[in-house]
mmCIF file of C-alpha atoms and ligand atoms in Angstrom:
data_model
loop_
_atom_site.group_PDB
_atom_site.id
_atom_site.type_symbol
_atom_site.label_atom_id
_atom_site.label_comp_id
_atom_site.label_asym_id
_atom_site.label_seq_id
_atom_site.Cartn_x
_atom_site.Cartn_y
_atom_site.Cartn_z
ATOM 1 C CA MET A 1 104.206 78.677 111.109
ATOM 2 C CA PRO A 2 106.969 78.909 108.470
ATOM 3 C CA MET A 3 106.697 76.494 105.539
ATOM 4 C CA PRO A 4 109.075 73.568 106.061
ATOM 5 C CA THR A 5 111.816 73.371 103.416
ATOM 6 C CA THR A 6 112.701 69.728 104.035
ATOM 7 C CA LEU A 7 110.980 66.688 105.490
ATOM 8 C CA SER A 8 112.457 64.669 108.340
ATOM 9 C CA SER A 9 112.745 60.899 108.306
ATOM 10 C CA ASP A 10 113.670 58.017 110.562
ATOM 11 C CA SER A 11 114.436 54.324 110.157
ATOM 12 C CA ARG A 12 110.772 53.541 109.443
ATOM 13 C CA GLY A 13 109.591 56.279 107.139
ATOM 14 C CA ILE A 14 109.287 59.884 106.068
ATOM 15 C CA ILE A 15 107.654 62.314 108.477
ATOM 16 C CA LEU A 16 104.999 64.370 106.729
ATOM 17 C CA PRO A 17 103.180 67.182 108.530
ATOM 18 C CA CYS A 18 99.418 67.182 107.868
ATOM 19 C CA PRO A 19 98.480 70.334 105.921
ATOM 20 C CA ALA A 20 95.174 70.545 107.817
ATOM 21 C CA CYS A 21 96.108 69.911 111.469
ATOM 22 C CA ASN A 22 99.927 69.866 111.365
ATOM 23 C CA SER A 23 100.182 66.433 113.052
ATOM 24 C CA ALA A 24 103.291 64.472 112.114
ATOM 25 C CA ASN A 25 102.391 61.438 109.966
ATOM 26 C CA ARG A 26 104.946 58.746 109.193
ATOM 27 C CA ILE A 27 104.780 57.402 105.620
ATOM 28 C CA ALA A 28 106.440 53.979 105.555
ATOM 29 C CA PHE A 29 109.148 53.663 102.881
ATOM 30 C CA ASN A 30 107.300 50.842 101.102
ATOM 31 C CA ARG A 31 104.191 53.041 100.801
ATOM 32 C CA LEU A 32 105.912 56.036 99.217
ATOM 33 C CA GLY A 33 104.116 57.027 96.026
ATOM 34 C CA GLN A 34 100.692 56.192 97.462
ATOM 35 C CA THR A 35 98.415 58.787 98.982
ATOM 36 C CA GLY A 36 97.053 58.389 102.493
ATOM 37 C CA HIS A 37 95.133 60.156 105.180
ATOM 38 C CA CYS A 38 96.175 61.944 108.338
ATOM 39 C CA GLY A 39 96.075 59.648 111.377
ATOM 40 C CA THR A 40 94.650 62.473 113.480
ATOM 41 C CA CYS A 41 92.128 64.425 111.377
ATOM 42 C CA LYS A 42 91.733 62.074 108.342
ATOM 43 C CA ALA A 43 92.522 64.838 105.842
ATOM 44 C CA GLU A 44 94.165 63.619 102.640
ATOM 45 C CA LEU A 45 97.952 63.872 102.835
ATOM 46 C CA PRO A 46 99.924 65.290 99.909
ATOM 47 C CA LEU A 47 102.637 63.225 98.233
ATOM 48 C CA PRO A 48 106.074 64.087 99.687
ATOM 49 C CA ALA A 49 107.222 67.039 97.542
ATOM 50 C CA LEU A 50 110.183 68.356 99.552
ATOM 51 C CA PRO A 51 113.721 67.019 99.929
ATOM 52 C CA VAL A 52 113.967 64.480 102.736
ATOM 53 C CA THR A 53 116.705 64.958 105.327
ATOM 54 C CA ILE A 54 118.558 61.739 106.117
ATOM 55 C CA THR A 55 119.192 61.666 109.860
ATOM 56 C CA SER A 56 121.237 58.489 110.417
ATOM 57 C CA GLU A 57 123.008 55.627 108.636
ATOM 58 C CA GLU A 58 120.151 53.304 109.546
ATOM 59 C CA ASN A 59 117.675 55.813 108.110
ATOM 60 C CA PHE A 60 119.686 55.896 104.850
ATOM 61 C CA THR A 61 119.991 52.113 104.566
ATOM 62 C CA LYS A 62 116.297 51.507 105.238
ATOM 63 C CA LEU A 63 115.165 54.208 102.813
ATOM 64 C CA ILE A 64 117.346 52.880 99.974
ATOM 65 C CA ALA A 65 116.384 49.256 100.633
ATOM 66 C CA GLY A 66 112.688 49.851 101.259
ATOM 67 C CA SER A 67 111.564 52.749 99.096
ATOM 68 C CA ALA A 68 108.723 51.991 96.694
ATOM 69 C CA LEU A 69 110.035 54.834 94.505
ATOM 70 C CA PRO A 70 113.475 55.530 93.011
ATOM 71 C CA VAL A 71 115.593 57.672 95.360
ATOM 72 C CA ILE A 72 117.935 60.484 94.270
ATOM 73 C CA VAL A 73 120.392 61.359 97.030
ATOM 74 C CA ASP A 74 122.227 64.690 97.175
ATOM 75 C CA PHE A 75 125.532 64.422 99.077
ATOM 76 C CA TRP A 76 126.410 67.939 100.286
ATOM 77 C CA ALA A 77 128.266 69.978 102.916
ATOM 78 C CA SER A 78 127.762 73.446 104.380
ATOM 79 C CA TRP A 79 131.259 74.595 103.261
ATOM 80 C CA CYS A 80 130.580 73.686 99.613
ATOM 81 C CA GLY A 81 129.509 76.667 97.479
ATOM 82 C CA PRO A 82 128.093 74.682 94.535
ATOM 83 C CA CYS A 83 126.118 72.589 97.063
ATOM 84 C CA LYS A 84 124.449 75.771 98.355
ATOM 85 C CA MET A 85 123.665 76.863 94.788
ATOM 86 C CA MET A 86 122.225 73.424 94.188
ATOM 87 C CA ALA A 87 119.854 73.438 97.194
ATOM 88 C CA PRO A 88 116.985 75.413 95.558
ATOM 89 C CA GLU A 89 117.322 73.365 92.333
ATOM 90 C CA PHE A 90 117.182 70.134 94.317
ATOM 91 C CA ALA A 91 114.068 71.420 96.128
ATOM 92 C CA LYS A 92 112.461 72.299 92.782
ATOM 93 C CA ALA A 93 113.287 68.821 91.477
ATOM 94 C CA ALA A 94 111.695 67.232 94.595
ATOM 95 C CA THR A 95 108.461 69.114 93.913
ATOM 96 C CA LYS A 96 108.405 68.142 90.231
ATOM 97 C CA ALA A 97 109.157 64.499 91.039
ATOM 98 C CA ALA A 98 106.441 64.138 93.714
ATOM 99 C CA GLY A 99 104.883 60.681 93.454
ATOM 100 C CA ARG A 100 107.577 59.424 91.044
ATOM 101 C CA ALA A 101 110.836 59.717 92.992
ATOM 102 C CA ILE A 102 112.074 60.628 96.458
ATOM 103 C CA LEU A 103 114.826 63.222 96.716
ATOM 104 C CA ALA A 104 116.927 62.945 99.857
ATOM 105 C CA LYS A 105 119.874 64.849 101.282
ATOM 106 C CA VAL A 106 122.919 63.476 103.107
ATOM 107 C CA ASN A 107 125.090 65.990 104.964
ATOM 108 C CA THR A 108 128.570 64.519 104.436
ATOM 109 C CA GLU A 109 129.926 66.366 107.501
ATOM 110 C CA THR A 110 127.426 64.965 109.982
ATOM 111 C CA LEU A 111 127.118 61.526 108.292
ATOM 112 C CA PRO A 112 130.642 60.729 107.039
ATOM 113 C CA GLY A 113 130.015 56.979 107.331
ATOM 114 C CA ILE A 114 127.515 57.123 104.479
ATOM 115 C CA SER A 115 129.941 59.070 102.244
ATOM 116 C CA ASN A 116 132.535 56.391 102.953
ATOM 117 C CA THR A 117 130.362 53.421 102.115
ATOM 118 C CA GLN A 118 129.038 55.182 98.996
ATOM 119 C CA ARG A 119 132.613 56.199 97.998
ATOM 120 C CA ILE A 120 131.786 59.895 97.601
ATOM 121 C CA GLN A 121 134.720 61.966 96.345
ATOM 122 C CA GLY A 122 133.636 65.358 94.951
ATOM 123 C CA ILE A 123 130.449 67.104 96.070
ATOM 124 C CA PRO A 124 127.743 67.878 95.281
ATOM 125 C CA ALA A 125 127.329 64.259 94.211
ATOM 126 C CA PHE A 126 124.058 62.638 93.218
ATOM 127 C CA ILE A 127 123.309 58.932 93.297
ATOM 128 C CA LEU A 128 120.165 57.381 91.872
ATOM 129 C CA TYR A 129 119.075 54.223 93.695
ATOM 130 C CA LYS A 130 116.464 51.870 92.286
ATOM 131 C CA GLU A 131 115.127 48.821 94.134
ATOM 132 C CA GLY A 132 117.876 49.067 96.728
ATOM 133 C CA LYS A 133 120.791 49.381 94.298
ATOM 134 C CA GLU A 134 122.829 52.206 92.837
ATOM 135 C CA SER A 135 121.657 52.810 89.288
ATOM 136 C CA ALA A 136 123.652 55.926 88.298
ATOM 137 C CA ARG A 137 125.753 58.741 89.753
ATOM 138 C CA THR A 138 126.788 62.226 88.685
ATOM 139 C CA THR A 139 128.494 65.230 90.273
ATOM 140 C CA GLY A 140 128.380 69.009 90.165
ATOM 141 C CA PHE A 141 125.752 71.726 90.063
ATOM 142 C CA GLN A 142 122.868 71.150 87.671
ATOM 143 C CA PRO A 143 119.461 72.701 87.102
ATOM 144 C CA ALA A 144 116.445 70.754 88.403
ATOM 145 C CA GLU A 145 115.326 69.777 84.894
ATOM 146 C CA ARG A 146 118.716 68.325 83.991
ATOM 147 C CA LEU A 147 118.874 66.332 87.218
ATOM 148 C CA LEU A 148 115.460 64.799 86.541
ATOM 149 C CA VAL A 149 116.314 63.982 82.918
ATOM 150 C CA TRP A 150 119.509 62.309 84.132
ATOM 151 C CA ALA A 151 117.473 60.282 86.664
ATOM 152 C CA GLY A 152 114.847 59.365 84.058
ATOM 153 C CA VAL A 153 112.136 61.127 86.083
ATOM 154 C CA VAL A 154 110.442 63.502 83.652
HETATM 155 ZN ZN1 LIG B 201 95.570 66.134 110.105
#
């Protein structure tokens, strides 16, 4: 089994594979930051430490509104060179921020409605959301450490 590089999500939570039995466990947005146990084998689940793929507008809206942790969203596209350079830095930042922030990715090509409502112009763009509201935004490639300092997650 290859290691996943991102986590999936839906309108109710983040889907976390159990490290012991590989069952998919849904972590509700309002419980992010807490540890839990696998619904199948009861093993302790790790805190989400990978970027979360946003799969729909409803998924995005519910995550931003419901997350118990601050959310840093990376708006990217496959044709964007700096976005590709940014991907491993964003993944590193997600690992460092485990338990303190959720890092999520919006593909602006497949989810253009979100880019529109969030008024995204240049990419990669990063928006920090706290308690359902935009708190800060920045654009362009940046190392993981700088992104986390910008977001106040260090
Ligand atoms: Zn399990």
